[in-house]
PDB file of C-alpha atoms in Angstrom:
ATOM      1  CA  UNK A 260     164.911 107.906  97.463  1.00 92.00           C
ATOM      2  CA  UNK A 261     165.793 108.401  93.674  1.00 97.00           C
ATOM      3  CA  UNK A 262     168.159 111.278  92.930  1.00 98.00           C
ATOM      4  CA  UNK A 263     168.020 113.385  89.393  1.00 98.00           C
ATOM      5  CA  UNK A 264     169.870 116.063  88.356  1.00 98.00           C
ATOM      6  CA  UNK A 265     167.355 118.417  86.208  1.00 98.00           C
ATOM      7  CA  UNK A 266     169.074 121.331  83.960  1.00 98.00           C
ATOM      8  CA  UNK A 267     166.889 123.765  82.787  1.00 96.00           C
ATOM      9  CA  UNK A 268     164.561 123.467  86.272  1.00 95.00           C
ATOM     10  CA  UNK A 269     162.954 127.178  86.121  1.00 93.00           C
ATOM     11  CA  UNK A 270     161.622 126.767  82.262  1.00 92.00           C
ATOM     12  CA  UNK A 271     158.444 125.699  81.245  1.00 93.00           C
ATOM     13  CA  UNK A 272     159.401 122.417  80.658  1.00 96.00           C
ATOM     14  CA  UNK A 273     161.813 122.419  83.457  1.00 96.00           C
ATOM     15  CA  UNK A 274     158.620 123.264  85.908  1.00 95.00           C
ATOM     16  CA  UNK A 275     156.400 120.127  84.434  1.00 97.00           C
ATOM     17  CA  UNK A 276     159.384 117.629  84.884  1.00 98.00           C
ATOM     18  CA  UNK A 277     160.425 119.059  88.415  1.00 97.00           C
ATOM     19  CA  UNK A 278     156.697 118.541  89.321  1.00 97.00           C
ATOM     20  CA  UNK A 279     156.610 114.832  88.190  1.00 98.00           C
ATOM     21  CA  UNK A 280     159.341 114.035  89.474  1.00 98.00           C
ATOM     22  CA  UNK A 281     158.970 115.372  92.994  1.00 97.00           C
ATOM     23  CA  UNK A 282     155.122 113.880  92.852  1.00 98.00           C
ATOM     24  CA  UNK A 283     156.586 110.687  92.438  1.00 98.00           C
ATOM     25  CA  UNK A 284     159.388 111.220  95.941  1.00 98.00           C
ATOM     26  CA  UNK A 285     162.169 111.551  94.086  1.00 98.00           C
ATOM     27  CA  UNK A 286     165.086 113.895  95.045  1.00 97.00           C
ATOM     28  CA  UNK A 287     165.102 116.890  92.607  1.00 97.00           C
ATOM     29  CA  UNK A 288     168.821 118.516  92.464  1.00 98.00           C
ATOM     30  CA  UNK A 289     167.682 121.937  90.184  1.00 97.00           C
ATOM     31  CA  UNK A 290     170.080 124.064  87.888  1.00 97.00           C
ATOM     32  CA  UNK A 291     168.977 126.908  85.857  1.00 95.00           C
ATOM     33  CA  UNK A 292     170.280 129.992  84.666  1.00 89.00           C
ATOM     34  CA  UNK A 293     167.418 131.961  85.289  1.00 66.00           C
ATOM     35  CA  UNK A 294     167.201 134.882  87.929  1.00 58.00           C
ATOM     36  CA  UNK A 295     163.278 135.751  87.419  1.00 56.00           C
ATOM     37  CA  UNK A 296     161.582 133.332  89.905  1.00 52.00           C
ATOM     38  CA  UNK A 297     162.257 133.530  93.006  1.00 53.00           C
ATOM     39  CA  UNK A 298     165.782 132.826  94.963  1.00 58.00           C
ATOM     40  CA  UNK A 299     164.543 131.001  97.640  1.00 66.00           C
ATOM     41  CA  UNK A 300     163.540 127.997  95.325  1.00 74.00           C
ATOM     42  CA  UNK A 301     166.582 125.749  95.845  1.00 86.00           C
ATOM     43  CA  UNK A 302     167.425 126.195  92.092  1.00 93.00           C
ATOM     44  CA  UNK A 303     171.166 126.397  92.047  1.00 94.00           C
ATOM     45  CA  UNK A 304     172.245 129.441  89.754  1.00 93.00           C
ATOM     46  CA  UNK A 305     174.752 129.750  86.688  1.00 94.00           C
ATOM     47  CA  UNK A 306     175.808 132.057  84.844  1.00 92.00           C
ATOM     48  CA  UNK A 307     174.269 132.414  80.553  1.00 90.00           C
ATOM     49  CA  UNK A 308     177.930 133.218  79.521  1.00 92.00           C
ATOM     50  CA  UNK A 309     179.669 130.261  81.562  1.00 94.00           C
ATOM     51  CA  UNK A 310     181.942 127.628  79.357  1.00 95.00           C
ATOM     52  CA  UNK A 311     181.612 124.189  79.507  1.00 97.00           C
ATOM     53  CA  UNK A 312     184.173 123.653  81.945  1.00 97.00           C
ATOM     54  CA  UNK A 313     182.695 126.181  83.973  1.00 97.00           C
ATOM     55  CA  UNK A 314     179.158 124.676  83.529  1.00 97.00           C
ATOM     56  CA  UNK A 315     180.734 120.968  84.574  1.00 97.00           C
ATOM     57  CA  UNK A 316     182.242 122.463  87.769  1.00 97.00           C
ATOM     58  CA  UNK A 317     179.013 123.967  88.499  1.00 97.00           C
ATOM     59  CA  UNK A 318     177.075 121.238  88.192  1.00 97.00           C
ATOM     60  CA  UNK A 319     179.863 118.409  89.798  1.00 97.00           C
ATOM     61  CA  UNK A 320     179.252 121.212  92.942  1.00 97.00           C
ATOM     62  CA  UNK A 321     175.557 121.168  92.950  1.00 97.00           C
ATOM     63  CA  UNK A 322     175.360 117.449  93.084  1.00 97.00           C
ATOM     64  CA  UNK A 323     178.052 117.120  95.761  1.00 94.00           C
ATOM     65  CA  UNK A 324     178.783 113.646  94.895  1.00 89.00           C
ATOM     66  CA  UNK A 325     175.477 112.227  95.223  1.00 94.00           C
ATOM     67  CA  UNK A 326     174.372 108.991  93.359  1.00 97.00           C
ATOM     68  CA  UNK A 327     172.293 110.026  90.464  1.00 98.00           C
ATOM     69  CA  UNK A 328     169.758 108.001  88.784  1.00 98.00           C
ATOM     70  CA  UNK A 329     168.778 110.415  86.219  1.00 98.00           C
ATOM     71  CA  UNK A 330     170.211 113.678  84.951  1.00 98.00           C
ATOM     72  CA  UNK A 331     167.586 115.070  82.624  1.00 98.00           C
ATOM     73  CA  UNK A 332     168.787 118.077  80.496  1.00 98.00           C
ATOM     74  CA  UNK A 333     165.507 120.354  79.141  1.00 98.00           C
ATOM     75  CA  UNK A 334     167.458 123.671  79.009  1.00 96.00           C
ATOM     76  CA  UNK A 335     167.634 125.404  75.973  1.00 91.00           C
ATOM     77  CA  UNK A 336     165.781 128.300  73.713  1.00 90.00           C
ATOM     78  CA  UNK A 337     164.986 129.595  69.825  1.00 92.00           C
ATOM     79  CA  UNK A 338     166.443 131.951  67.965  1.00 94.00           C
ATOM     80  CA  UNK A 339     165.904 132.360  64.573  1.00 95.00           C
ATOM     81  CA  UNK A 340     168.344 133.857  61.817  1.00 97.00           C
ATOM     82  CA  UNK A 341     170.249 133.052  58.194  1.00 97.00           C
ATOM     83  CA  UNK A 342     173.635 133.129  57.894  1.00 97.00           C
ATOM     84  CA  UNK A 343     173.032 136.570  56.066  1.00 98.00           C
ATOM     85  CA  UNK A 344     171.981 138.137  59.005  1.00 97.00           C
ATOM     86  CA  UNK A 345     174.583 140.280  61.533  1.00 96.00           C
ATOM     87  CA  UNK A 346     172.881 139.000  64.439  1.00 96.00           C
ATOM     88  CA  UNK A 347     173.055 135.483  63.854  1.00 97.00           C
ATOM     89  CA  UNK A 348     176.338 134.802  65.153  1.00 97.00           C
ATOM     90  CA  UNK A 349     174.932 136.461  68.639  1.00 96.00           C
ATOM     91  CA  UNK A 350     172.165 134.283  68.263  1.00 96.00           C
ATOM     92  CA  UNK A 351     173.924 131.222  67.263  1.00 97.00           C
ATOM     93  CA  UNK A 352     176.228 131.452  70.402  1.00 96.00           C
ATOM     94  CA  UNK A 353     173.631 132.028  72.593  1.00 95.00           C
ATOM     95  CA  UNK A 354     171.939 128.530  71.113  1.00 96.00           C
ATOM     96  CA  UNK A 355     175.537 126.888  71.533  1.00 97.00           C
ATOM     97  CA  UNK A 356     175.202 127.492  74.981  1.00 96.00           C
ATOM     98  CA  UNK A 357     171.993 126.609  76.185  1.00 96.00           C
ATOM     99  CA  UNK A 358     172.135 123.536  74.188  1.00 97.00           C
ATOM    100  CA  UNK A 359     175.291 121.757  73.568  1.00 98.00           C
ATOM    101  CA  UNK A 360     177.390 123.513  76.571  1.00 98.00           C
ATOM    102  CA  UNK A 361     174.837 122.113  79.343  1.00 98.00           C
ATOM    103  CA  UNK A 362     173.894 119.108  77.467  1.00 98.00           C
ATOM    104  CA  UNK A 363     178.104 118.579  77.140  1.00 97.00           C
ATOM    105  CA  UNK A 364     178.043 118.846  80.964  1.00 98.00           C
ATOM    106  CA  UNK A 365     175.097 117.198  82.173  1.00 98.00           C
ATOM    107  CA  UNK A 366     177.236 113.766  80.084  1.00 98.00           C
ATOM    108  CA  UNK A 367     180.529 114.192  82.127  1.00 98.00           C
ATOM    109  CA  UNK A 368     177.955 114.363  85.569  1.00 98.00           C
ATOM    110  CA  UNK A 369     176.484 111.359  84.656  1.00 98.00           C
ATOM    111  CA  UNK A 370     179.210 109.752  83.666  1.00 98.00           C
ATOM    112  CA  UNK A 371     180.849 110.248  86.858  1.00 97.00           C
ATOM    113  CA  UNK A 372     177.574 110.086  89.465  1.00 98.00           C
ATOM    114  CA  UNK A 373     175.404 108.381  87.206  1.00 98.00           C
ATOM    115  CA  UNK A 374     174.064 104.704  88.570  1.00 98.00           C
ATOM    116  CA  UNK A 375     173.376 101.528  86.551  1.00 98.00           C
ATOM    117  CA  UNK A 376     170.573 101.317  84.730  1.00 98.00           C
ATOM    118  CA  UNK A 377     170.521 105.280  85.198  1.00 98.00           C
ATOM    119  CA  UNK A 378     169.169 107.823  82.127  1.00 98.00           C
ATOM    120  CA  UNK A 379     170.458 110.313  80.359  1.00 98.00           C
ATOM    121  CA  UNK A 380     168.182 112.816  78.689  1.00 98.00           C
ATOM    122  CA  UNK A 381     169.591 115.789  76.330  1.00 98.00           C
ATOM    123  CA  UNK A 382     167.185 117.621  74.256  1.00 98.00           C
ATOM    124  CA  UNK A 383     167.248 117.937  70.635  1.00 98.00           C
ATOM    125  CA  UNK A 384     164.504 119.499  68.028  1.00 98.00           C
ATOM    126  CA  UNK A 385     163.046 117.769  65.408  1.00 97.00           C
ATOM    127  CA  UNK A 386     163.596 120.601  63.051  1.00 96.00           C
ATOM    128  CA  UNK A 387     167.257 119.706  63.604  1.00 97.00           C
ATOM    129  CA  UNK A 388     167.139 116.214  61.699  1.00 97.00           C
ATOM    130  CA  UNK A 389     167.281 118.484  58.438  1.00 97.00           C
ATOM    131  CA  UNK A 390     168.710 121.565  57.237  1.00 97.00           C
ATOM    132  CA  UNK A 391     167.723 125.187  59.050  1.00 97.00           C
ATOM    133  CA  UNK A 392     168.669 127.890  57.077  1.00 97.00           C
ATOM    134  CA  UNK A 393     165.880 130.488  58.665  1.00 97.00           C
ATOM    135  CA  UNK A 394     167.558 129.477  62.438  1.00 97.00           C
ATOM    136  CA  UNK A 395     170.805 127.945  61.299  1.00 98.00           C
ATOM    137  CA  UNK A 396     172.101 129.003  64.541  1.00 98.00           C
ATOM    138  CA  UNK A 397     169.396 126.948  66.994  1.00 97.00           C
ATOM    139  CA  UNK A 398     169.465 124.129  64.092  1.00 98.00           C
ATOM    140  CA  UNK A 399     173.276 123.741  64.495  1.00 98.00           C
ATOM    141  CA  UNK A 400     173.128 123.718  68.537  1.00 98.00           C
ATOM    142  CA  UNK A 401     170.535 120.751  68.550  1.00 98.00           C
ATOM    143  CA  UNK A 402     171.485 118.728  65.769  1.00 98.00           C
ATOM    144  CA  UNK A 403     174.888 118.624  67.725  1.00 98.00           C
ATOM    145  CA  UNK A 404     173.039 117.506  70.846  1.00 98.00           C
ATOM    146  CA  UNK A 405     171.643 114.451  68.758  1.00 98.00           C
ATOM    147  CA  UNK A 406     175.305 113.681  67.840  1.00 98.00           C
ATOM    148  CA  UNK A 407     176.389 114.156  71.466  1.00 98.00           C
ATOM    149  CA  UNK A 408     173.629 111.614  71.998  1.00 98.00           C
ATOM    150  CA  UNK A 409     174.555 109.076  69.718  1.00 98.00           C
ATOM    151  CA  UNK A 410     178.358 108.987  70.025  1.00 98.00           C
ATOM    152  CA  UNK A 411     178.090 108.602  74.015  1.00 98.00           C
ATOM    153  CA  UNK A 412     175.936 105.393  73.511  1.00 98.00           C
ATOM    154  CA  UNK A 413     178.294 104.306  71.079  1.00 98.00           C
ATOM    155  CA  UNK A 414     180.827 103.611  73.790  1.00 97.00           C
ATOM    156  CA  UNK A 415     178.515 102.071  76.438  1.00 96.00           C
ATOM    157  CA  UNK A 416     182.193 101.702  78.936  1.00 97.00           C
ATOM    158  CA  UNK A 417     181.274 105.910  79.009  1.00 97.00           C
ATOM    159  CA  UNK A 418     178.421 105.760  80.941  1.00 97.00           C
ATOM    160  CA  UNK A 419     177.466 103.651  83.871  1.00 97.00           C
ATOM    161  CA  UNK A 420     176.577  99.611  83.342  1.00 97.00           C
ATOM    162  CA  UNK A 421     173.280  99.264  81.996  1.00 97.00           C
ATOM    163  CA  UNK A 422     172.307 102.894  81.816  1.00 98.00           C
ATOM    164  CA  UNK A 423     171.109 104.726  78.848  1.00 98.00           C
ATOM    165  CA  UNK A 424     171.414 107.804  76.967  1.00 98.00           C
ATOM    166  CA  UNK A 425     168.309 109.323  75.259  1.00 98.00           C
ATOM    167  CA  UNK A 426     167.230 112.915  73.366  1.00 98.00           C
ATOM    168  CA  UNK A 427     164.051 113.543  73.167  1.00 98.00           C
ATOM    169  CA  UNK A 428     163.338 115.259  69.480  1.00 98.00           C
ATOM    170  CA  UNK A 429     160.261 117.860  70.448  1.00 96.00           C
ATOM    171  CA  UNK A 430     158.314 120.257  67.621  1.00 94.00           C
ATOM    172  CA  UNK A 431     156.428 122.837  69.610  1.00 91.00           C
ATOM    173  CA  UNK A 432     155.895 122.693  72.810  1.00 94.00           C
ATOM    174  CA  UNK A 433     152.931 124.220  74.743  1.00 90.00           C
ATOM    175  CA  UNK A 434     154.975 127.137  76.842  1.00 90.00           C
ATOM    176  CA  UNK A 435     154.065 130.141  78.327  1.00 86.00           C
ATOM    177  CA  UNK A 436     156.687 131.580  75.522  1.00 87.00           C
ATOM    178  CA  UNK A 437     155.614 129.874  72.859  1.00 89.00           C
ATOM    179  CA  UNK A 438     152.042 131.151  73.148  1.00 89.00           C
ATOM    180  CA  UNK A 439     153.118 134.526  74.060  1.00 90.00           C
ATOM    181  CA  UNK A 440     155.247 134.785  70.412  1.00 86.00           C
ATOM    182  CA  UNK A 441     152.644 132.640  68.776  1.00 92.00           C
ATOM    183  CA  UNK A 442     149.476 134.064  69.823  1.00 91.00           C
ATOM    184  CA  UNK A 443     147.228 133.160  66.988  1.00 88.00           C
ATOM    185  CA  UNK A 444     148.658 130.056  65.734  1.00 90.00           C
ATOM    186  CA  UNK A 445     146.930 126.836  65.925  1.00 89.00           C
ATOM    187  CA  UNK A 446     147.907 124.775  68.651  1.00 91.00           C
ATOM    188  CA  UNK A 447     146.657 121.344  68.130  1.00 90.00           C
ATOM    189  CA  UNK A 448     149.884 119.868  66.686  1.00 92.00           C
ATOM    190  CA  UNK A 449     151.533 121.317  70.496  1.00 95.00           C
ATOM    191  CA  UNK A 450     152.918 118.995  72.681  1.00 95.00           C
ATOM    192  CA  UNK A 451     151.465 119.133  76.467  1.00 95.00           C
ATOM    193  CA  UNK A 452     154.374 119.771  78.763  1.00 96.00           C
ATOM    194  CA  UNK A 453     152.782 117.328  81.394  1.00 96.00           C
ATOM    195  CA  UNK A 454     152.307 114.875  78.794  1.00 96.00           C
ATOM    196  CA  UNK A 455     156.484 115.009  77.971  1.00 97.00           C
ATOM    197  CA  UNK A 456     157.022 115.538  82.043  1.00 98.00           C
ATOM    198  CA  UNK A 457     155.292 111.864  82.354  1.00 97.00           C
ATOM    199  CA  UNK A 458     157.212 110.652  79.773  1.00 98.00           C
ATOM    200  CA  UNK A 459     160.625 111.478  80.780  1.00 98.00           C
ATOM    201  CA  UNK A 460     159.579 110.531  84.608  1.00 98.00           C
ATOM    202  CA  UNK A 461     158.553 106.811  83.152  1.00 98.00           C
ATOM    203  CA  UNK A 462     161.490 106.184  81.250  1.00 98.00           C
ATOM    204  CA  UNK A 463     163.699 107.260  84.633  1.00 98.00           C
ATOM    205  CA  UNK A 464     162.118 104.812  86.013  1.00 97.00           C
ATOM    206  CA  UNK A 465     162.984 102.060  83.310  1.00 95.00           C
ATOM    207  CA  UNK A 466     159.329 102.082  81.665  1.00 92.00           C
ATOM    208  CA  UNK A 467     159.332 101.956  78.131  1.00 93.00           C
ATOM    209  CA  UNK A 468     162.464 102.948  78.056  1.00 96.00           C
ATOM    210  CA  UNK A 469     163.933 103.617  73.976  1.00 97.00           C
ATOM    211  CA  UNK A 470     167.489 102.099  73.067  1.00 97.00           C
ATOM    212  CA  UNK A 471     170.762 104.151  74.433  1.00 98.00           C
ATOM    213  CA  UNK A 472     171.513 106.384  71.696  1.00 98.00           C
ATOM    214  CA  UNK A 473     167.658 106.649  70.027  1.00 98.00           C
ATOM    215  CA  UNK A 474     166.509 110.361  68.893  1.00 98.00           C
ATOM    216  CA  UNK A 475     163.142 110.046  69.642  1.00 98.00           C
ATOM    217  CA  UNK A 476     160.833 112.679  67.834  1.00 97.00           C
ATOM    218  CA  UNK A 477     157.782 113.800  70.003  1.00 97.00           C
ATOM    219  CA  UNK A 478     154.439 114.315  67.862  1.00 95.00           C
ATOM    220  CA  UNK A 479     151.261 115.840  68.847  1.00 95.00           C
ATOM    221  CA  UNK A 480     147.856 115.018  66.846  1.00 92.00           C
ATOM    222  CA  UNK A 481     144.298 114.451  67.693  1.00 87.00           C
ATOM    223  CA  UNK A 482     144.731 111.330  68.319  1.00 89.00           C
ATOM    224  CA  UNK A 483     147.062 112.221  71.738  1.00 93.00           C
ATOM    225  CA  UNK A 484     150.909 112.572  71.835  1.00 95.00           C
ATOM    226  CA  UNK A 485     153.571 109.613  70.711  1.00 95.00           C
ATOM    227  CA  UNK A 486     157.225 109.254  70.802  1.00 96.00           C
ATOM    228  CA  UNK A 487     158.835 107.935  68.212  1.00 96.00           C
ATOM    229  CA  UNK A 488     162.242 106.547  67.427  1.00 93.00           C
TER     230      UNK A 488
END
C-alpha cells in the first residue's frame, strides 16, 4: 500500500484529496491544525502558533518512520491587508505560518521518508507570481512557497532519486469558505476541489507528472479546469 503524508487534512481541500486518495487504497497519514471536526478522525493535531522546528518534530512523529510516497501540503488560508494597516503584521504572521512554516516542514519529511520517484506538493497562489499590495501579507507567504519549491529541485541530491517537487499555483477555489465570504460572486472561473483532488492523486502516482521545480497555475473556464506550467 502507498503511504502519503497530507498537511492541511481537515480543510476543504484537505477533505477532497484525503478522499481520493483513500478511494484509490492508499495509506492517508493526516495533520491539521484544526480542532472543529471531530477528534476521533485520526487527524494528528498541531498547534497554529508552533515554529518550524516544532512543526518538523510533529510531523517526523506522526509518520513514525514510515516510507512515504507522497507528502502533499494543501494547508494554508487568506488574509487580506496593506502594509498601512495595524493588523497586517497579525495577519501576515498568521499567513507565514500556515504557508511557508508547514510547507518548510513537509520538505525536511520528505526529504528524510520520502521514496524514489516520490512527490512533493506545496501550495502556492497564483496571485503570488506578482505584486499584492491589498494582502501583502498572504502574497509574501506563498510567493515564498514557490521559491521553497524551486530551490529544493534545484539540488535534486535534496530529495530522494527520481522524485519530484511540485506547487500547485490555485486562483479560487470552490470552498465552503470561499462561498460563505463570497456569497454573490460569480463562480464559474472556481476551481472544483475534486477536480484538483484528482489531479494531485494522478501525479502521486507518476501520471502526467510536471518537471521538479514547475509552479503550475490552476485555471478554471467553461471549457473545464487545466494546469499549467
Amino acid at each position: 500500500m502507498k503511504s502519503v503524508l497530507l498537511i492541511g487534512a481537515r480543510g476543504g481541500l484537505g477533505r477532497a484529496v484525503a478522499s481520493a486518495f483513500r478511494e484509490d487504497k492508499w495509506s492517508v497519514i493526516a495533520i491539521d491544525q484544526s480542532v472543529t471536526a471531530a477528534s476521533n478522525d485520526g487527524c494528528h493535531l498541531v498547534s497554529a502558533k508552533s515554529s518550524i522546528e516544532e512543526l518538523q518534530q510533529a510531523y517526523l512523529a506522526a509518520v513514525a518512520g514510515a516510507k512515504l510516497n507522497a507528502v502533499i501540503n494543501v494547508a494554508g488560508g487568506w488574509a487580506g491587508g496593506s502594509i498601512a494597516d495595524t493588523s497586517t503584521a497579525a495577519a501576515a504572521e498568521l499567513m507565514l505560518r500556515q504557508s511557508l512554516f508547514s510547507s518548510f516542514a513537509a520538505a525536511h519529511v520528505f526529504s528524510k521518508y520520502g521514496q524514489e520517484g516520490g512527490l512533493l506538493l506545496l501550495t502556492g497562489a497564483a496571485a503570488a507570481v506578482g505584486p499584492t499590495p491589498g494582502m501583502i501579507g498572504y502574497g509574501t507567504a506563498k510567493s515564498a512557497v514557490h521559491f521553497v519549491c524551486q530551490s529544493i529541485a534545484s539540488d535534486p541530491a535534496t530529495i530522494p532519486p527520481k522524485a519530484s517537487v511540485v506547487s500547485i499555483l490555485p486562483s479560487v477555489l470552490d470552498t465552503p469558505a470561499n462561498r460563505n465570504a463570497m456569497p454573490d460572486a460569480d463562480r464559474s472561473t472556481w476551481t472544483p476541489l475534486d477536480d484538483v483532488a484528482r489531479q494531485i492523486l494522478a501525479w502521486s502516482n507518476g501520471g502526467g507528472r510536471p518537471e521538479s521545480g514547475s509552479l503550475v497555475r490552476v485555471v478554471t473556464d467553461s471549457k473545464g479546469t487545466r494546469y499549467i506550467v
